[in-house]
Amino acid sequence: EIVLTQSPGTLSLSPGERATLSCRASQSVGSNYLAWYQLKPGQAPRLLIFGASSRATGIPDRFSGSGSGTDFTLTISRLEPEDFAVYYCMQYGSTPLTFGPGTKVDIK
Amino acid sequence: EVQLVESGGGVVQPGGSLRLSCAASGFTFDDYAMHWVRQAPGKGLEWVSLISGDGGWTYHADSVKGRFTISRDNSKNSLYLQMNSLRTEDTALYYCAKGRQWLVHCWGQGTLVTVSS
């Protein structure tokens, strides 16, 4: 099983600032099948990034993903008020599919 | 527009059973794999089960293997999760999700399962 570790656990930033979230895998993620999701209270999770760096339909270009192998990054270039949420990475390259523990981005 | 509507959640005693359903619309259901993913109160997301578009193969997380069974009825555009031998640690919001290959692509709003005596 691939174990995903996310850091930091919480990121306190102000609107307009840049957010950099890390996701590290215990072993290489097959075909870089790494996705990022945003989760807000009372809402369905939303797919942001798949294949490590491809933006999902309708996702603003301030969200970008990078990385390969075992180290991946989600960057939000300029935080908007609606971006304060919890972000999860997930690998779907091998079963069992696994999620990281999440990074909470909150308002400083 | 993709719509996924879960139902069947509720309160059940430890050791009991529950069957979750997910009604899908807005896409050609049997073209896509489907997932169940859950989130326990105050915890993160946990993938539970995956089924292929034709229902020919399934995968389950080790935490539910032998107790939960994912299935689908493509004639009814419906996904199911039969949950037996429920434990308190199965208490969670259960999401139905449309897959793209193994990617969890689009999510429903979830249905709450509470296992408590």
PDB file of C-alpha atoms in Angstrom:
ATOM      1  CA  GLU A   1       0.000   0.000   0.000  1.00  0.00           C
ATOM      2  CA  ILE A   2       1.260   3.472  -0.905  1.00  0.00           C
ATOM      3  CA  VAL A   3       1.195   5.775   2.118  1.00  0.00           C
ATOM      4  CA  LEU A   4       0.815   9.487   1.376  1.00  0.00           C
ATOM      5  CA  THR A   5       2.115  12.169   3.745  1.00  0.00           C
ATOM      6  CA  GLN A   6       0.999  15.771   3.402  1.00  0.00           C
ATOM      7  CA  SER A   7       2.708  18.846   4.797  1.00  0.00           C
ATOM      8  CA  PRO A   8       2.142  21.134   6.447  1.00  0.00           C
ATOM      9  CA  GLY A   9      -0.871  19.991   8.407  1.00  0.00           C
ATOM     10  CA  THR A  10      -2.173  23.553   8.527  1.00  0.00           C
ATOM     11  CA  LEU A  11      -1.187  26.553   6.440  1.00  0.00           C
ATOM     12  CA  SER A  12      -2.224  29.989   7.711  1.00  0.00           C
ATOM     13  CA  LEU A  13      -2.137  32.595   4.968  1.00  0.00           C
ATOM     14  CA  SER A  14      -3.817  35.809   3.880  1.00  0.00           C
ATOM     15  CA  PRO A  15      -5.851  36.338   0.699  1.00  0.00           C
ATOM     16  CA  GLY A  16      -3.552  37.149  -2.195  1.00  0.00           C
ATOM     17  CA  GLU A  17      -0.680  35.088  -0.820  1.00  0.00           C
ATOM     18  CA  ARG A  18       0.812  31.998  -2.454  1.00  0.00           C
ATOM     19  CA  ALA A  19       0.108  28.563  -0.989  1.00  0.00           C
ATOM     20  CA  THR A  20       2.431  25.616  -1.494  1.00  0.00           C
ATOM     21  CA  LEU A  21       1.184  22.206  -0.358  1.00  0.00           C
ATOM     22  CA  SER A  22       3.309  19.069  -0.384  1.00  0.00           C
ATOM     23  CA  CYS A  23       2.387  15.417  -0.836  1.00  0.00           C
ATOM     24  CA  ARG A  24       5.013  12.705  -0.462  1.00  0.00           C
ATOM     25  CA  ALA A  25       4.475   9.027  -1.307  1.00  0.00           C
ATOM     26  CA  SER A  26       6.103   6.053   0.409  1.00  0.00           C
ATOM     27  CA  GLN A  27       6.897   4.614  -3.016  1.00  0.00           C
ATOM     28  CA  SER A  28       6.725   5.804  -6.585  1.00  0.00           C
ATOM     29  CA  VAL A  29       3.223   6.571  -7.820  1.00  0.00           C
ATOM     30  CA  GLY A  30       2.550   4.632 -11.001  1.00  0.00           C
ATOM     31  CA  SER A  31       2.236   6.807 -14.101  1.00  0.00           C
ATOM     32  CA  ASN A  32       2.189   9.837 -11.778  1.00  0.00           C
ATOM     33  CA  TYR A  33      -1.465   9.074 -11.095  1.00  0.00           C
ATOM     34  CA  LEU A  34      -1.712  11.660  -8.329  1.00  0.00           C
ATOM     35  CA  ALA A  35      -4.774  13.842  -7.823  1.00  0.00           C
ATOM     36  CA  TRP A  36      -5.633  16.797  -5.600  1.00  0.00           C
ATOM     37  CA  TYR A  37      -9.081  17.499  -4.129  1.00  0.00           C
ATOM     38  CA  GLN A  38     -10.596  20.448  -2.287  1.00  0.00           C
ATOM     39  CA  LEU A  39     -13.069  19.814   0.506  1.00  0.00           C
ATOM     40  CA  LYS A  40     -15.261  22.418   2.172  1.00  0.00           C
ATOM     41  CA  PRO A  41     -17.759  21.771   4.981  1.00  0.00           C
ATOM     42  CA  GLY A  42     -21.162  20.718   3.685  1.00  0.00           C
ATOM     43  CA  GLN A  43     -19.959  20.405   0.093  1.00  0.00           C
ATOM     44  CA  ALA A  44     -18.956  17.506  -2.104  1.00  0.00           C
ATOM     45  CA  PRO A  45     -15.201  17.172  -2.648  1.00  0.00           C
ATOM     46  CA  ARG A  46     -13.996  18.785  -5.851  1.00  0.00           C
ATOM     47  CA  LEU A  47     -11.305  17.399  -8.146  1.00  0.00           C
ATOM     48  CA  LEU A  48      -8.665  20.062  -8.847  1.00  0.00           C
ATOM     49  CA  ILE A  49      -5.704  18.272 -10.416  1.00  0.00           C
ATOM     50  CA  PHE A  50      -5.189  14.809 -11.905  1.00  0.00           C
ATOM     51  CA  GLY A  51      -2.158  13.118 -13.413  1.00  0.00           C
ATOM     52  CA  ALA A  52      -0.039  15.267 -11.073  1.00  0.00           C
ATOM     53  CA  SER A  53      -0.320  18.393 -13.219  1.00  0.00           C
ATOM     54  CA  SER A  54      -3.512  18.465 -15.324  1.00  0.00           C
ATOM     55  CA  ARG A  55      -6.228  20.836 -14.189  1.00  0.00           C
ATOM     56  CA  ALA A  56      -9.740  19.444 -14.059  1.00  0.00           C
ATOM     57  CA  THR A  57     -12.504  21.115 -16.064  1.00  0.00           C
ATOM     58  CA  GLY A  58     -13.481  24.504 -14.708  1.00  0.00           C
ATOM     59  CA  ILE A  59     -10.598  24.816 -12.247  1.00  0.00           C
ATOM     60  CA  PRO A  60      -9.034  28.308 -12.239  1.00  0.00           C
ATOM     61  CA  ASP A  61      -5.463  28.583 -13.471  1.00  0.00           C
ATOM     62  CA  ARG A  62      -4.266  29.873 -10.100  1.00  0.00           C
ATOM     63  CA  PHE A  63      -4.259  26.159  -9.134  1.00  0.00           C
ATOM     64  CA  SER A  64      -1.314  24.181 -10.456  1.00  0.00           C
ATOM     65  CA  GLY A  65       0.174  20.799  -9.735  1.00  0.00           C
ATOM     66  CA  SER A  66       3.698  19.535 -10.207  1.00  0.00           C
ATOM     67  CA  GLY A  67       5.979  16.679  -9.282  1.00  0.00           C
ATOM     68  CA  SER A  68       6.637  13.075 -10.153  1.00  0.00           C
ATOM     69  CA  GLY A  69       7.634   9.795  -8.583  1.00  0.00           C
ATOM     70  CA  THR A  70       7.241  10.328  -4.847  1.00  0.00           C
ATOM     71  CA  ASP A  71       7.123  14.118  -4.455  1.00  0.00           C
ATOM     72  CA  PHE A  72       4.213  16.257  -5.547  1.00  0.00           C
ATOM     73  CA  THR A  73       3.141  19.845  -4.989  1.00  0.00           C
ATOM     74  CA  LEU A  74      -0.101  21.788  -5.269  1.00  0.00           C
ATOM     75  CA  THR A  75       0.386  25.520  -5.663  1.00  0.00           C
ATOM     76  CA  ILE A  76      -2.299  28.182  -5.363  1.00  0.00           C
ATOM     77  CA  SER A  77      -0.686  31.267  -6.850  1.00  0.00           C
ATOM     78  CA  ARG A  78      -2.898  33.905  -5.197  1.00  0.00           C
ATOM     79  CA  LEU A  79      -5.369  32.809  -2.571  1.00  0.00           C
ATOM     80  CA  GLU A  80      -8.968  33.886  -3.069  1.00  0.00           C
ATOM     81  CA  PRO A  81     -11.427  33.897  -0.137  1.00  0.00           C
ATOM     82  CA  GLU A  82     -13.138  30.776  -1.518  1.00  0.00           C
ATOM     83  CA  ASP A  83      -9.850  28.807  -1.515  1.00  0.00           C
ATOM     84  CA  PHE A  84      -9.701  28.434   2.262  1.00  0.00           C
ATOM     85  CA  ALA A  85     -10.478  24.747   2.669  1.00  0.00           C
ATOM     86  CA  VAL A  86      -8.889  21.352   3.247  1.00  0.00           C
ATOM     87  CA  TYR A  87      -6.850  19.825   0.430  1.00  0.00           C
ATOM     88  CA  TYR A  88      -6.193  16.112  -0.046  1.00  0.00           C
ATOM     89  CA  CYS A  89      -3.859  14.308  -2.372  1.00  0.00           C
ATOM     90  CA  MET A  90      -4.762  10.854  -3.613  1.00  0.00           C
ATOM     91  CA  GLN A  91      -2.865   8.245  -5.589  1.00  0.00           C
ATOM     92  CA  TYR A  92      -4.806   6.131  -8.046  1.00  0.00           C
ATOM     93  CA  GLY A  93      -1.908   4.305  -9.661  1.00  0.00           C
ATOM     94  CA  SER A  94      -2.314   1.138  -7.642  1.00  0.00           C
ATOM     95  CA  THR A  95      -4.834  -0.477  -5.335  1.00  0.00           C
ATOM     96  CA  PRO A  96      -5.668   0.161  -2.639  1.00  0.00           C
ATOM     97  CA  LEU A  97      -6.208   3.755  -3.690  1.00  0.00           C
ATOM     98  CA  THR A  98      -4.989   5.973  -0.866  1.00  0.00           C
ATOM     99  CA  PHE A  99      -5.474   9.539   0.333  1.00  0.00           C
ATOM    100  CA  GLY A 100      -3.117  11.739   2.275  1.00  0.00           C
ATOM    101  CA  PRO A 101      -4.239  13.085   5.672  1.00  0.00           C
ATOM    102  CA  GLY A 102      -4.987  16.538   4.268  1.00  0.00           C
ATOM    103  CA  THR A 103      -3.680  20.099   4.578  1.00  0.00           C
ATOM    104  CA  LYS A 104      -5.971  22.773   5.987  1.00  0.00           C
ATOM    105  CA  VAL A 105      -5.494  26.207   4.460  1.00  0.00           C
ATOM    106  CA  ASP A 106      -6.977  28.766   6.817  1.00  0.00           C
ATOM    107  CA  ILE A 107      -7.123  32.522   7.017  1.00  0.00           C
ATOM    108  CA  LYS A 108      -4.284  34.177   8.906  1.00  0.00           C
TER     109      LYS A 108
ATOM    110  CA  GLU B   1     -24.640  17.572 -15.882  1.00  0.00           C
ATOM    111  CA  VAL B   2     -23.423  14.676 -13.774  1.00  0.00           C
ATOM    112  CA  GLN B   3     -25.651  13.995 -10.774  1.00  0.00           C
ATOM    113  CA  LEU B   4     -24.977  11.408  -8.091  1.00  0.00           C
ATOM    114  CA  VAL B   5     -27.516  11.043  -5.310  1.00  0.00           C
ATOM    115  CA  GLU B   6     -26.774   8.719  -2.412  1.00  0.00           C
ATOM    116  CA  SER B   7     -29.387   7.214  -0.130  1.00  0.00           C
ATOM    117  CA  GLY B   8     -29.779   4.464   2.438  1.00  0.00           C
ATOM    118  CA  GLY B   9     -27.753   5.886   5.294  1.00  0.00           C
ATOM    119  CA  GLY B  10     -28.991   5.796   8.856  1.00  0.00           C
ATOM    120  CA  VAL B  11     -28.345   4.523  12.356  1.00  0.00           C
ATOM    121  CA  VAL B  12     -27.540   0.833  12.806  1.00  0.00           C
ATOM    122  CA  GLN B  13     -26.271  -1.248  15.701  1.00  0.00           C
ATOM    123  CA  PRO B  14     -22.818  -2.851  15.674  1.00  0.00           C
ATOM    124  CA  GLY B  15     -22.966  -6.126  13.788  1.00  0.00           C
ATOM    125  CA  GLY B  16     -25.877  -4.927  11.692  1.00  0.00           C
ATOM    126  CA  SER B  17     -26.245  -4.407   7.953  1.00  0.00           C
ATOM    127  CA  LEU B  18     -27.097  -1.527   5.666  1.00  0.00           C
ATOM    128  CA  ARG B  19     -27.334  -1.109   1.905  1.00  0.00           C
ATOM    129  CA  LEU B  20     -26.382   2.196   0.341  1.00  0.00           C
ATOM    130  CA  SER B  21     -27.612   3.231  -3.082  1.00  0.00           C
ATOM    131  CA  CYS B  22     -26.453   5.853  -5.550  1.00  0.00           C
ATOM    132  CA  ALA B  23     -28.636   7.064  -8.410  1.00  0.00           C
ATOM    133  CA  ALA B  24     -26.581   8.380 -11.319  1.00  0.00           C
ATOM    134  CA  SER B  25     -27.610  10.621 -14.194  1.00  0.00           C
ATOM    135  CA  GLY B  26     -26.111  12.928 -16.779  1.00  0.00           C
ATOM    136  CA  PHE B  27     -23.639  10.439 -18.234  1.00  0.00           C
ATOM    137  CA  THR B  28     -23.531   7.003 -19.836  1.00  0.00           C
ATOM    138  CA  PHE B  29     -23.392   5.032 -16.616  1.00  0.00           C
ATOM    139  CA  ASP B  30     -21.976   1.738 -17.870  1.00  0.00           C
ATOM    140  CA  ASP B  31     -19.036   3.498 -19.545  1.00  0.00           C
ATOM    141  CA  TYR B  32     -17.537   4.437 -16.191  1.00  0.00           C
ATOM    142  CA  ALA B  33     -16.059   2.790 -13.137  1.00  0.00           C
ATOM    143  CA  MET B  34     -17.627   3.893  -9.868  1.00  0.00           C
ATOM    144  CA  HIS B  35     -16.272   4.354  -6.351  1.00  0.00           C
ATOM    145  CA  TRP B  36     -17.368   4.608  -2.753  1.00  0.00           C
ATOM    146  CA  VAL B  37     -15.281   6.896  -0.530  1.00  0.00           C
ATOM    147  CA  ARG B  38     -15.969   7.733   3.110  1.00  0.00           C
ATOM    148  CA  GLN B  39     -15.083  10.354   5.686  1.00  0.00           C
ATOM    149  CA  ALA B  40     -15.394   9.595   9.377  1.00  0.00           C
ATOM    150  CA  PRO B  41     -16.350  12.521  11.651  1.00  0.00           C
ATOM    151  CA  GLY B  42     -13.363  14.827  12.086  1.00  0.00           C
ATOM    152  CA  LYS B  43     -11.166  12.569   9.949  1.00  0.00           C
ATOM    153  CA  GLY B  44      -9.819  12.514   6.404  1.00  0.00           C
ATOM    154  CA  LEU B  45     -11.017  10.798   3.262  1.00  0.00           C
ATOM    155  CA  GLU B  46     -10.762   7.012   2.920  1.00  0.00           C
ATOM    156  CA  TRP B  47     -11.295   5.126  -0.336  1.00  0.00           C
ATOM    157  CA  VAL B  48     -13.611   2.142   0.199  1.00  0.00           C
ATOM    158  CA  SER B  49     -14.484   0.325  -3.029  1.00  0.00           C
ATOM    159  CA  LEU B  50     -14.257   0.425  -6.818  1.00  0.00           C
ATOM    160  CA  ILE B  51     -16.220  -1.376  -9.520  1.00  0.00           C
ATOM    161  CA  SER B  52     -15.629  -1.491 -13.268  1.00  0.00           C
ATOM    162  CA  GLY B  53     -18.170  -0.196 -15.761  1.00  0.00           C
ATOM    163  CA  ASP B  54     -19.483  -3.651 -16.595  1.00  0.00           C
ATOM    164  CA  GLY B  55     -19.323  -4.798 -12.987  1.00  0.00           C
ATOM    165  CA  GLY B  56     -16.835  -7.505 -13.935  1.00  0.00           C
ATOM    166  CA  TRP B  57     -14.182  -6.572 -11.403  1.00  0.00           C
ATOM    167  CA  THR B  58     -14.208  -4.972  -8.000  1.00  0.00           C
ATOM    168  CA  TYR B  59     -11.670  -3.824  -5.414  1.00  0.00           C
ATOM    169  CA  HIS B  60     -12.210  -3.159  -1.726  1.00  0.00           C
ATOM    170  CA  ALA B  61     -10.041  -1.555   0.932  1.00  0.00           C
ATOM    171  CA  ASP B  62      -8.591  -4.029   3.426  1.00  0.00           C
ATOM    172  CA  SER B  63     -10.602  -2.323   6.197  1.00  0.00           C
ATOM    173  CA  VAL B  64     -13.888  -3.465   4.607  1.00  0.00           C
ATOM    174  CA  LYS B  65     -12.864  -6.581   2.668  1.00  0.00           C
ATOM    175  CA  GLY B  66     -15.128  -9.514   3.444  1.00  0.00           C
ATOM    176  CA  ARG B  67     -17.763  -7.234   5.025  1.00  0.00           C
ATOM    177  CA  PHE B  68     -18.700  -4.761   2.265  1.00  0.00           C
ATOM    178  CA  THR B  69     -19.675  -5.558  -1.325  1.00  0.00           C
ATOM    179  CA  ILE B  70     -19.893  -3.032  -4.135  1.00  0.00           C
ATOM    180  CA  SER B  71     -22.256  -3.756  -7.021  1.00  0.00           C
ATOM    181  CA  ARG B  72     -24.124  -1.959  -9.776  1.00  0.00           C
ATOM    182  CA  ASP B  73     -27.236  -2.308 -11.911  1.00  0.00           C
ATOM    183  CA  ASN B  74     -26.516  -0.649 -15.228  1.00  0.00           C
ATOM    184  CA  SER B  75     -30.158  -1.043 -16.331  1.00  0.00           C
ATOM    185  CA  LYS B  76     -31.120   1.239 -13.435  1.00  0.00           C
ATOM    186  CA  ASN B  77     -28.059   3.556 -13.518  1.00  0.00           C
ATOM    187  CA  SER B  78     -27.485   2.629  -9.901  1.00  0.00           C
ATOM    188  CA  LEU B  79     -24.543   1.819  -7.659  1.00  0.00           C
ATOM    189  CA  TYR B  80     -24.790  -0.047  -4.372  1.00  0.00           C
ATOM    190  CA  LEU B  81     -22.744  -0.791  -1.278  1.00  0.00           C
ATOM    191  CA  GLN B  82     -23.879  -3.706   0.855  1.00  0.00           C
ATOM    192  CA  MET B  83     -22.384  -3.277   4.305  1.00  0.00           C
ATOM    193  CA  ASN B  84     -22.473  -6.221   6.723  1.00  0.00           C
ATOM    194  CA  SER B  85     -20.960  -6.804  10.159  1.00  0.00           C
ATOM    195  CA  LEU B  86     -20.828  -3.064  10.724  1.00  0.00           C
ATOM    196  CA  ARG B  87     -18.453  -1.655  13.332  1.00  0.00           C
ATOM    197  CA  THR B  88     -18.426   1.650  15.162  1.00  0.00           C
ATOM    198  CA  GLU B  89     -15.397   2.653  13.109  1.00  0.00           C
ATOM    199  CA  ASP B  90     -17.531   2.418   9.944  1.00  0.00           C
ATOM    200  CA  THR B  91     -19.411   5.527  11.080  1.00  0.00           C
ATOM    201  CA  ALA B  92     -18.855   8.046   8.299  1.00  0.00           C
ATOM    202  CA  LEU B  93     -20.274  10.104   5.485  1.00  0.00           C
ATOM    203  CA  TYR B  94     -20.249   7.803   2.451  1.00  0.00           C
ATOM    204  CA  TYR B  95     -19.740   9.365  -0.968  1.00  0.00           C
ATOM    205  CA  CYS B  96     -20.593   7.810  -4.297  1.00  0.00           C
ATOM    206  CA  ALA B  97     -18.239   8.949  -7.037  1.00  0.00           C
ATOM    207  CA  LYS B  98     -17.886   8.598 -10.791  1.00  0.00           C
ATOM    208  CA  GLY B  99     -14.551   7.255 -11.917  1.00  0.00           C
ATOM    209  CA  ARG B 100     -12.379   7.971 -14.893  1.00  0.00           C
ATOM    210  CA  GLN B 101     -10.375   4.806 -15.034  1.00  0.00           C
ATOM    211  CA  TRP B 102      -9.339   4.646 -11.374  1.00  0.00           C
ATOM    212  CA  LEU B 103      -9.428   8.420 -10.860  1.00  0.00           C
ATOM    213  CA  VAL B 104     -12.204   9.557  -8.508  1.00  0.00           C
ATOM    214  CA  HIS B 105     -13.700  12.200 -10.754  1.00  0.00           C
ATOM    215  CA  CYS B 106     -17.102  13.529  -9.659  1.00  0.00           C
ATOM    216  CA  TRP B 107     -18.628  13.165  -6.211  1.00  0.00           C
ATOM    217  CA  GLY B 108     -22.120  13.078  -4.752  1.00  0.00           C
ATOM    218  CA  GLN B 109     -23.130  14.886  -1.568  1.00  0.00           C
ATOM    219  CA  GLY B 110     -22.881  11.776   0.596  1.00  0.00           C
ATOM    220  CA  THR B 111     -25.098   9.788   2.939  1.00  0.00           C
ATOM    221  CA  LEU B 112     -24.394   9.457   6.655  1.00  0.00           C
ATOM    222  CA  VAL B 113     -23.983   6.065   8.298  1.00  0.00           C
ATOM    223  CA  THR B 114     -23.882   5.912  12.082  1.00  0.00           C
ATOM    224  CA  VAL B 115     -23.011   2.627  13.800  1.00  0.00           C
ATOM    225  CA  SER B 116     -23.945   2.870  17.441  1.00  0.00           C
ATOM    226  CA  SER B 117     -25.664   0.873  20.141  1.00  0.00           C
TER     227      SER B 117
END
